[in-house]
């Protein structure tokens, strides 16, 4: 199971950290494939993960790594 992401968004127009979504790539044998073939802000919004709050990333990682007994309970 592999996750590629950043720690914050830094749009060039703002020249500083911002509240914008951070691209996230999750690869696992249990992940459903999607049609996205590139990594970036626009592409990741079209992917299977869509847009989600960062606080859910560790739960997704643990679930895809087979480390949760039951997801969502």
Tab-separated table of N, CA and C in Angstrom, residues 6-56:
chain	number	residue	atom	x	y	z
A	6	UNK	N	1.152	15.670	-0.379
A	6	UNK	CA	1.959	16.759	0.157
A	6	UNK	C	1.466	17.124	1.543
A	7	UNK	N	2.140	18.030	2.190
A	7	UNK	CA	1.707	18.426	3.534
A	7	UNK	C	0.826	19.666	3.519
A	8	UNK	N	0.789	20.396	2.389
A	8	UNK	CA	-0.065	21.573	2.267
A	8	UNK	C	-0.105	22.030	0.814
A	9	UNK	N	-1.083	22.844	0.531
A	9	UNK	CA	-1.199	23.432	-0.800
A	9	UNK	C	-0.564	24.817	-0.784
A	10	UNK	N	0.122	25.158	-1.862
A	10	UNK	CA	0.751	26.476	-1.982
A	10	UNK	C	0.503	27.014	-3.392
A	11	UNK	N	-0.689	27.557	-3.637
A	11	UNK	CA	-0.975	28.102	-4.963
A	11	UNK	C	-0.030	29.265	-5.295
A	12	UNK	N	0.456	29.283	-6.524
A	12	UNK	CA	1.407	30.319	-6.919
A	12	UNK	C	0.804	31.720	-6.824
A	13	UNK	N	-0.491	31.855	-7.049
A	13	UNK	CA	-1.127	33.176	-6.960
A	13	UNK	C	-1.087	33.742	-5.540
A	14	UNK	N	-1.146	32.864	-4.536
A	14	UNK	CA	-1.138	33.335	-3.149
A	14	UNK	C	0.273	33.453	-2.575
A	15	UNK	N	1.215	32.691	-3.150
A	15	UNK	CA	2.605	32.684	-2.673
A	15	UNK	C	2.712	32.310	-1.196
A	16	UNK	N	1.819	31.467	-0.722
A	16	UNK	CA	1.818	31.049	0.675
A	16	UNK	C	0.973	29.782	0.817
A	17	UNK	N	1.055	29.137	1.976
A	17	UNK	CA	0.214	27.974	2.251
A	17	UNK	C	-1.243	28.402	2.202
A	18	UNK	N	-2.111	27.458	1.845
A	18	UNK	CA	-3.526	27.809	1.750
A	18	UNK	C	-4.412	26.657	2.206
A	19	UNK	N	-5.685	26.879	2.109
A	19	UNK	CA	-6.724	25.923	2.490
A	19	UNK	C	-7.124	25.001	1.345
A	20	UNK	N	-6.524	25.149	0.185
A	20	UNK	CA	-6.896	24.369	-0.992
A	20	UNK	C	-6.576	22.877	-0.822
A	21	UNK	N	-7.303	22.009	-1.521
A	21	UNK	CA	-7.054	20.569	-1.431
A	21	UNK	C	-5.638	20.201	-1.863
A	22	UNK	N	-5.127	19.134	-1.270
A	22	UNK	CA	-3.796	18.625	-1.591
A	22	UNK	C	-3.975	17.339	-2.399
A	23	UNK	N	-3.320	17.208	-3.560
A	23	UNK	CA	-3.439	15.981	-4.346
A	23	UNK	C	-2.985	14.763	-3.537
A	24	UNK	N	-3.721	13.672	-3.668
A	24	UNK	CA	-3.395	12.443	-2.936
A	24	UNK	C	-3.537	11.253	-3.877
A	25	UNK	N	-2.518	10.410	-3.883
A	25	UNK	CA	-2.512	9.185	-4.670
A	25	UNK	C	-2.429	8.012	-3.712
A	26	UNK	N	-3.330	7.051	-3.847
A	26	UNK	CA	-3.330	5.856	-3.006
A	26	UNK	C	-3.282	4.643	-3.927
A	27	UNK	N	-2.286	3.796	-3.725
A	27	UNK	CA	-2.131	2.578	-4.530
A	27	UNK	C	-2.166	1.382	-3.588
A	28	UNK	N	-3.037	0.435	-3.877
A	28	UNK	CA	-3.170	-0.760	-3.048
A	28	UNK	C	-3.827	-1.857	-3.866
A	29	UNK	N	-3.585	-3.088	-3.497
A	29	UNK	CA	-4.251	-4.180	-4.219
A	29	UNK	C	-5.748	-4.194	-3.939
A	30	UNK	N	-6.193	-3.500	-2.881
A	30	UNK	CA	-7.622	-3.439	-2.565
A	30	UNK	C	-8.291	-2.158	-3.083
A	31	UNK	N	-7.521	-1.252	-3.665
A	31	UNK	CA	-8.088	0.006	-4.181
A	31	UNK	C	-8.756	-0.231	-5.531
A	32	UNK	N	-9.864	0.442	-5.748
A	32	UNK	CA	-10.539	0.356	-7.044
A	32	UNK	C	-9.815	1.245	-8.046
A	33	UNK	N	-9.545	0.734	-9.219
A	33	UNK	CA	-8.877	1.562	-10.230
A	33	UNK	C	-9.817	2.638	-10.772
A	34	UNK	N	-9.228	3.737	-11.234
A	34	UNK	CA	-10.008	4.773	-11.902
A	34	UNK	C	-9.314	5.099	-13.219
A	35	UNK	N	-9.805	6.082	-13.939
A	35	UNK	CA	-9.261	6.396	-15.269
A	35	UNK	C	-8.208	7.498	-15.254
A	36	UNK	N	-7.845	7.990	-14.088
A	36	UNK	CA	-6.866	9.067	-13.992
A	36	UNK	C	-5.472	8.506	-14.210
A	37	UNK	N	-4.713	9.154	-15.113
A	37	UNK	CA	-3.373	8.656	-15.466
A	37	UNK	C	-2.277	9.667	-15.158
A	38	UNK	N	-2.602	10.711	-14.398
A	38	UNK	CA	-1.604	11.713	-14.042
A	38	UNK	C	-1.821	12.137	-12.594
A	39	UNK	N	-0.831	12.822	-12.015
A	39	UNK	CA	-0.900	13.259	-10.623
A	39	UNK	C	-0.831	14.777	-10.571
A	40	UNK	N	-1.854	15.392	-10.037
A	40	UNK	CA	-1.912	16.843	-9.907
A	40	UNK	C	-3.240	17.230	-9.289
A	41	UNK	N	-3.402	18.500	-8.971
A	41	UNK	CA	-4.606	18.953	-8.297
A	41	UNK	C	-5.874	18.654	-9.094
A	42	UNK	N	-5.901	19.036	-10.365
A	42	UNK	CA	-7.090	18.811	-11.194
A	42	UNK	C	-7.350	17.325	-11.412
A	43	UNK	N	-6.294	16.569	-11.713
A	43	UNK	CA	-6.438	15.134	-11.979
A	43	UNK	C	-6.934	14.382	-10.748
A	44	UNK	N	-6.401	14.707	-9.593
A	44	UNK	CA	-6.794	13.998	-8.375
A	44	UNK	C	-8.246	14.254	-7.992
A	45	UNK	N	-8.772	15.422	-8.323
A	45	UNK	CA	-10.184	15.689	-8.050
A	45	UNK	C	-11.092	14.787	-8.887
A	46	UNK	N	-10.607	14.340	-10.058
A	46	UNK	CA	-11.387	13.449	-10.932
A	46	UNK	C	-11.209	11.979	-10.554
A	47	UNK	N	-10.278	11.681	-9.664
A	47	UNK	CA	-9.970	10.295	-9.305
A	47	UNK	C	-10.955	9.688	-8.330
A	48	UNK	N	-10.723	8.448	-8.021
A	48	UNK	CA	-11.605	7.684	-7.148
A	48	UNK	C	-11.714	8.216	-5.733
A	49	UNK	N	-10.676	8.849	-5.222
A	49	UNK	CA	-10.738	9.417	-3.878
A	49	UNK	C	-11.518	10.721	-3.861
A	50	UNK	N	-11.533	11.417	-4.994
A	50	UNK	CA	-12.235	12.696	-5.056
A	50	UNK	C	-11.659	13.694	-4.071
A	51	UNK	N	-12.525	14.435	-3.418
A	51	UNK	CA	-12.115	15.433	-2.431
A	51	UNK	C	-12.551	14.949	-1.057
A	52	UNK	N	-11.632	14.907	-0.103
A	52	UNK	CA	-11.962	14.459	1.244
A	52	UNK	C	-11.117	15.225	2.257
A	53	UNK	N	-11.575	15.241	3.501
A	53	UNK	CA	-10.823	15.908	4.560
A	53	UNK	C	-9.614	15.060	4.937
A	54	UNK	N	-8.493	15.722	5.168
A	54	UNK	CA	-7.243	15.035	5.473
A	54	UNK	C	-7.346	14.147	6.713
A	55	UNK	N	-8.237	14.472	7.622
A	55	UNK	CA	-8.369	13.670	8.842
A	55	UNK	C	-8.793	12.223	8.544
A	56	UNK	N	-9.296	11.966	7.335
A	56	UNK	CA	-9.715	10.610	6.962
A	56	UNK	C	-8.607	9.807	6.280
